[in-house]
XYZ file of C-alpha atoms in Angstrom:
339
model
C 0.471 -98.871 121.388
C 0.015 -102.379 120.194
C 0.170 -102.156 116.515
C 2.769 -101.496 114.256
C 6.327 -96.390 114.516
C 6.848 -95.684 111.036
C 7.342 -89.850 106.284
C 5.793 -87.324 104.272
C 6.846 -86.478 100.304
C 10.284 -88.435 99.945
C 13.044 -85.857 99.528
C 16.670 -85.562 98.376
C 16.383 -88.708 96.958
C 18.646 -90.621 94.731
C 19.469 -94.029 93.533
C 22.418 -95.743 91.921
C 22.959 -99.055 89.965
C 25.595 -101.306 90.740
C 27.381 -103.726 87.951
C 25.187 -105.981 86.010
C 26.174 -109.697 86.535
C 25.174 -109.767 82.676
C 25.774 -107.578 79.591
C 22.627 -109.265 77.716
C 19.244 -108.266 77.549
C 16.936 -108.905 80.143
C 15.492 -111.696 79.126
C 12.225 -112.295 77.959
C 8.676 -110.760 78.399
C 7.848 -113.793 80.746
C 10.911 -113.384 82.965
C 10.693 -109.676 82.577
C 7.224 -109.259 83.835
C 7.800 -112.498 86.812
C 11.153 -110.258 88.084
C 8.706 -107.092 87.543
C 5.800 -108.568 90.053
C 8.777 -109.812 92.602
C 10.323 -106.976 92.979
C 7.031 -104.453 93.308
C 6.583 -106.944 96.626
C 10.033 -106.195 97.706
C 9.237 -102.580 97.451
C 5.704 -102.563 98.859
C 6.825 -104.318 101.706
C 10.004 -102.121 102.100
C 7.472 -99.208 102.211
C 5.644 -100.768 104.913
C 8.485 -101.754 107.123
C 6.801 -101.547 110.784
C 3.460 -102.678 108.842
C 1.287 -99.821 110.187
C -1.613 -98.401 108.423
C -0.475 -94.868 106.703
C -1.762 -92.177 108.239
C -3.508 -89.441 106.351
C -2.356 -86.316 108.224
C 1.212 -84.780 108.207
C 3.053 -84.759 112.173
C 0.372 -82.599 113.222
C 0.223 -80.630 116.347
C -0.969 -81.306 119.908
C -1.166 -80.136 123.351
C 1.543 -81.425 125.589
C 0.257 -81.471 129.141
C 0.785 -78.225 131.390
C 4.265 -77.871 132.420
C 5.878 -79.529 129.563
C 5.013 -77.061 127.091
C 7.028 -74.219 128.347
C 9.322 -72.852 125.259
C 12.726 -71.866 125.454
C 13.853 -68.649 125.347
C 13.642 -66.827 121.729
C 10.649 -69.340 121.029
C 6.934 -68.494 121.181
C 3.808 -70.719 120.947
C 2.291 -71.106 117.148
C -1.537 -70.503 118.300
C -2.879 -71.462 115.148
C -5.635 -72.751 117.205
C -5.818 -71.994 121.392
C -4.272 -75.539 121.540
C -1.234 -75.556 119.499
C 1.603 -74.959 121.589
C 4.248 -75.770 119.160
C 7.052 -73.328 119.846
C 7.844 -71.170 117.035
C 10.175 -68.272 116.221
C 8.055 -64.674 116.957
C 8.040 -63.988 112.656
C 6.439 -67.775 112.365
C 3.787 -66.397 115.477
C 2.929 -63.330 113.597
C 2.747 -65.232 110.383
C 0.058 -67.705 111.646
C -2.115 -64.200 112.797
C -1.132 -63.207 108.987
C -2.727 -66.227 107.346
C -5.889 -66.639 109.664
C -6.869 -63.011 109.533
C -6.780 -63.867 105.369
C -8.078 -67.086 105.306
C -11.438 -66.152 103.543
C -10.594 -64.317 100.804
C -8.163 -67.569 99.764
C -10.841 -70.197 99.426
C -12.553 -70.435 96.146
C -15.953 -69.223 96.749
C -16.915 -71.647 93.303
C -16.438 -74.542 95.794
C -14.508 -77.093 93.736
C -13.242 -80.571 94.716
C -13.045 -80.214 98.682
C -16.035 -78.447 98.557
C -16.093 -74.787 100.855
C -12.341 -75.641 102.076
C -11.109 -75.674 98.540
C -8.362 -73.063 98.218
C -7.818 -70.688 95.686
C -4.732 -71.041 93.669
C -1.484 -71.218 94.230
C -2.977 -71.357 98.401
C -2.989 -75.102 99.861
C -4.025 -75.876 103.234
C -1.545 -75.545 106.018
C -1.940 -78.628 107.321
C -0.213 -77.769 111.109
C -2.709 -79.998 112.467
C -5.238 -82.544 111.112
C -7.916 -80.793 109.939
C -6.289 -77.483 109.565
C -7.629 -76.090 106.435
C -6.246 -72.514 106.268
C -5.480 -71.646 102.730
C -1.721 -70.430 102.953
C 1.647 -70.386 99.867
C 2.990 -73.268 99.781
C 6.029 -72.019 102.043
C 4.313 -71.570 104.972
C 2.571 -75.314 104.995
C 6.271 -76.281 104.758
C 7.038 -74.299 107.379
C 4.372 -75.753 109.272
C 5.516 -79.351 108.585
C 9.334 -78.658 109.912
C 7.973 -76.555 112.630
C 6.142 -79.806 113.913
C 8.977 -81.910 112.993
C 11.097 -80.031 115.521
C 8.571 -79.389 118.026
C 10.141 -82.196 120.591
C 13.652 -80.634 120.650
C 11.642 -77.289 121.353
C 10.389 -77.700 124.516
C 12.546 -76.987 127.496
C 14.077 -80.256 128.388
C 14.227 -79.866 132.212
C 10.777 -80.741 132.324
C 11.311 -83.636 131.015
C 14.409 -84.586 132.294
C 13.582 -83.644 135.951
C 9.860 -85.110 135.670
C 8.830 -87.294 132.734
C 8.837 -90.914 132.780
C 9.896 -92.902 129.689
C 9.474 -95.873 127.967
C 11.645 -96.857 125.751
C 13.047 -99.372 122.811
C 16.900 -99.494 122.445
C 18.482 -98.840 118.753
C 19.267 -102.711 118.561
C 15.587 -103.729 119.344
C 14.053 -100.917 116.808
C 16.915 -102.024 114.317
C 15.585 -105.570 114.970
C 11.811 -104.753 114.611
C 12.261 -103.295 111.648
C 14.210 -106.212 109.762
C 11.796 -108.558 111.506
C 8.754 -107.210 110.417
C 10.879 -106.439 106.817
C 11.393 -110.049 105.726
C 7.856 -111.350 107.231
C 6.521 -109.526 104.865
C 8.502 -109.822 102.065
C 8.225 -113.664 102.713
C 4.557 -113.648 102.959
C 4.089 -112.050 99.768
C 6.804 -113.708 97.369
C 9.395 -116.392 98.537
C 12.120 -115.720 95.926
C 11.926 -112.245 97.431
C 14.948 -112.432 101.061
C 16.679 -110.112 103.145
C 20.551 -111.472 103.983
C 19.961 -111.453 107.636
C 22.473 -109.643 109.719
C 23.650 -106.557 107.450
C 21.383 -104.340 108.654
C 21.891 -101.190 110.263
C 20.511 -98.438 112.029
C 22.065 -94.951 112.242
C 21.777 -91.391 113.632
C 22.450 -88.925 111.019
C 20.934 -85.232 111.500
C 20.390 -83.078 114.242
C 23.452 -83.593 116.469
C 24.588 -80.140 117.628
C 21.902 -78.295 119.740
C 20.794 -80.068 122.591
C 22.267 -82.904 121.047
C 22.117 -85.300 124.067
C 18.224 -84.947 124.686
C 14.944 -86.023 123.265
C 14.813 -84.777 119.406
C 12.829 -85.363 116.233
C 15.853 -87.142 114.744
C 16.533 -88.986 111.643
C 17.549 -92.608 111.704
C 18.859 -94.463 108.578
C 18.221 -98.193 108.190
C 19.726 -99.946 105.589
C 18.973 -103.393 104.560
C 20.301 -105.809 101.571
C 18.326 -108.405 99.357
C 17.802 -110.457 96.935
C 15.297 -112.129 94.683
C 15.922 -115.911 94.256
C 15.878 -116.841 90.234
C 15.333 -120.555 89.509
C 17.837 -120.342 86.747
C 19.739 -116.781 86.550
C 22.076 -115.560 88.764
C 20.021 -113.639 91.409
C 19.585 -109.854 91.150
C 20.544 -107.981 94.527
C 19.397 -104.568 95.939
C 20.486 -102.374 99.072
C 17.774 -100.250 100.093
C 18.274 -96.785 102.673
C 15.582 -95.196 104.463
C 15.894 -92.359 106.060
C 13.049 -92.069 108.763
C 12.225 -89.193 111.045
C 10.364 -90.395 114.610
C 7.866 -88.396 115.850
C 4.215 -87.573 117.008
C 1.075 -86.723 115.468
C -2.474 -86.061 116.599
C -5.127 -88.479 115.925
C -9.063 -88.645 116.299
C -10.766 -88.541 119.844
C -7.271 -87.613 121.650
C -5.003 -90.399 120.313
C -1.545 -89.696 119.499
C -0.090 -91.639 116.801
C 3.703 -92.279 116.744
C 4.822 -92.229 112.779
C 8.037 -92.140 111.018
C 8.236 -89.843 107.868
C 10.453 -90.342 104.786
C 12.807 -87.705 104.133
C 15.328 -89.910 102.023
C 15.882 -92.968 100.310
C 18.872 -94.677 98.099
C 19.058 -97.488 96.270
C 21.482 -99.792 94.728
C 21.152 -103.205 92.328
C 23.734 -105.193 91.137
C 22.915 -108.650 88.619
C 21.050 -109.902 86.615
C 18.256 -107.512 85.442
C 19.189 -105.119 88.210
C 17.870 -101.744 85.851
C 14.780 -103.193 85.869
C 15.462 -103.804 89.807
C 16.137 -100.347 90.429
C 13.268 -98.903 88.745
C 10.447 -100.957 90.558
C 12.262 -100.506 93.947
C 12.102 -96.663 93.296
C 8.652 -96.235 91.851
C 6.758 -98.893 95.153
C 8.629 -96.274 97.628
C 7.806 -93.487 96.226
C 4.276 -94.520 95.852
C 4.226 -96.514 99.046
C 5.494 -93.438 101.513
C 3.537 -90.477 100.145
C 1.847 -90.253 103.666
C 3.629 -90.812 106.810
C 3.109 -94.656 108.257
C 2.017 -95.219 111.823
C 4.004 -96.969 113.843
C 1.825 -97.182 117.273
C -1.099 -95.662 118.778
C -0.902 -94.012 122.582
C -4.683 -93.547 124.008
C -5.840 -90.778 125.317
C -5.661 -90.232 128.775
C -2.632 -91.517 129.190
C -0.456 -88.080 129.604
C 1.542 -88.567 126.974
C 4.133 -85.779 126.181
C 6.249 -86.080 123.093
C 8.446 -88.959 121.489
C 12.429 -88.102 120.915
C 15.397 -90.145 119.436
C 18.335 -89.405 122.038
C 21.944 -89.096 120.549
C 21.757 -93.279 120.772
C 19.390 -93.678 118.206
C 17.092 -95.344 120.704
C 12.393 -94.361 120.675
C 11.538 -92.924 123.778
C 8.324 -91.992 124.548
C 7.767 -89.406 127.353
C 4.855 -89.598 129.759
C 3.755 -87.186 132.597
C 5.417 -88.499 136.180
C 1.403 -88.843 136.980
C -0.561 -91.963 138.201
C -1.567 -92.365 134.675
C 1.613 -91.361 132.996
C 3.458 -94.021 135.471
C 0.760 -97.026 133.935
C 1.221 -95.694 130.514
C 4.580 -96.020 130.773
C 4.673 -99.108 132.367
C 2.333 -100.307 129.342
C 4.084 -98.923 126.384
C 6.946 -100.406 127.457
C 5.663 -103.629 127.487
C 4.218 -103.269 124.232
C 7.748 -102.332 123.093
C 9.313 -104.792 124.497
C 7.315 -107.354 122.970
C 7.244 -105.796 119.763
């Protein structure tokens, strides 16, 4: 898990404007379009905060090892393959038979742009795993999506409590990371583009309530404030907030990727230009977090079971109490700590 854990579709999103420093135009075209390039940096890199490579697939599905897949009560597996033992409500189980046992007569027999997987419209894939190409309504891939978003807080958390082994990066190291890796990049792409050191923060704000001391697929705010140096002009400043669910997803030949998805953002400028600010901030995220970014890769082998953000707002990743889960453990945290 060496490399850079950081969404899917942003959602709920907003974004404000603070004062301008200025009641005059902009400026000119030069200035304009110098500001313009600065600030697509700021948000390119601010899309890339743990500087992982996106990954293509939505928090997909995967088998947890035996033992640590056992639902609670009032929860069933999904099954929409043998494998897929995220726990579902029983209507979400029958569902998934629903949508397989049509699956045929909603793909375009024409072919079309994804060739024999294309679906007939309004149908899109369902996307529960990566590669799962079952034409469903666009409800029921949503479904999917929060169905794999909550998978962690599914299982029963005995087994992990009582068994698993867990490696783990505080909220004050992940907080740190993240501004770390934040203003290296900013700084390696524009130098009149900084981060005022020291404001940041880190937060817990959903999923509270059930459960809400163990391992779940929580979302963490960070918030971070900037500026872009001007030679001449007072310097235009931004506050950016990301809201960033944690979790797994299954990767080729048995990996498990650890990704963060997008479910909010805000932003606020204030000085100097700051509409012009606002709108390149807000069009490099969205852009920039249509696909969820990795944040780490676990190998396979290594009897991985979930990720979870406790109540504290720290990453843990579980791991079987096995020889190999013990190593893994021992290696991932490592790897965090060094991160």
């Amino acid at each position: 898990m060496k490399s850079p854990l950081i969404p899917r579709t942003p959602g709920r999103n907003s974004a404000s404007t603070g004062a301008s420093a200025t009641s005059r135009p902009f400026g000119t075209a030069r200035r304009a379009r110098a500001l313009r390039s600065s600030l697509s940096v700021a948000a390119l890199a601010a899309a890339t905060v743990m500087a992982g490579p996106p990954a293509r697939a939505l928090p997909a599905a995967s088998a947890a090892p035996p033992g640590f897949d056992t639902c609670p009560q009032g929860y069933v597996w999904r099954g929409t393959v043998p494998s897929d033992h995220v726990c579902v409500y029983p209507e979400r189980y029958q569902q998934v038979r629903e949508d397989n046992a049509q699956a045929r007569s909603r793909v375009d027999p024409r072919g079309g742009p994804y060739g024999p997987d294309t679906c007939l419209k309004p149908y899109v894939w369902r996307e529960a795993f990566r590669g799962d190409h079952v034409c469903v309504v666009p409800e029921h891939r949503a479904q999917a999506w929060d169905d794999n978003a909550q998978a962690a807080g599914r299982v029963e958390e005995a087994w992990l409590d009582a068994t698993a082994v867990a490696a783990t990066m505080s909220a004050s190291a992940l907080k740190g990371a993240i501004s770390k890796t934040f203003t290296r990049l900013v700084k390696e792409k524009d130098s009149r583009v900084g981060i005022y050191g020291g404001r940041e923060t880190l937060k817990v704000v959903s999923d509270t309530s059930d459960g809400f001391a163990g391992p779940r697929n929580r979302v963490l705010r960070f918030g971070t404030h900037g500026f872009v140096s001007l030679t001449i002009l007072t310097d235009p400043t931004f506050y950016i907030e990301l809201d960033l669910r944690f979790q797994k997803a299954a990767a080729s030949g048995g990996k498990t990727d650890i990704v963060a998805v997008l479910t909010r953002w805000r932003i606020r400028t204030s000085g100097f230009g700051h509409g012009t600010l606002l709108n390149e901030l807000r069009n490099g995220i969205n852009e920039a977090f249509r696909q969820p970014v990795s944040f780490g890769t676990i190998p396979a082998g290594a009897d991985f079971v979930t990720a979870g953000v406790p109540l504290d707002g720290s990453l843990k990743l579980y791991f079987k109490n096995t020889v190999a889960g013990r190593l893994a453990k021992v290696v991932a945290q490592r790897r965090l700590d060094d991160f």
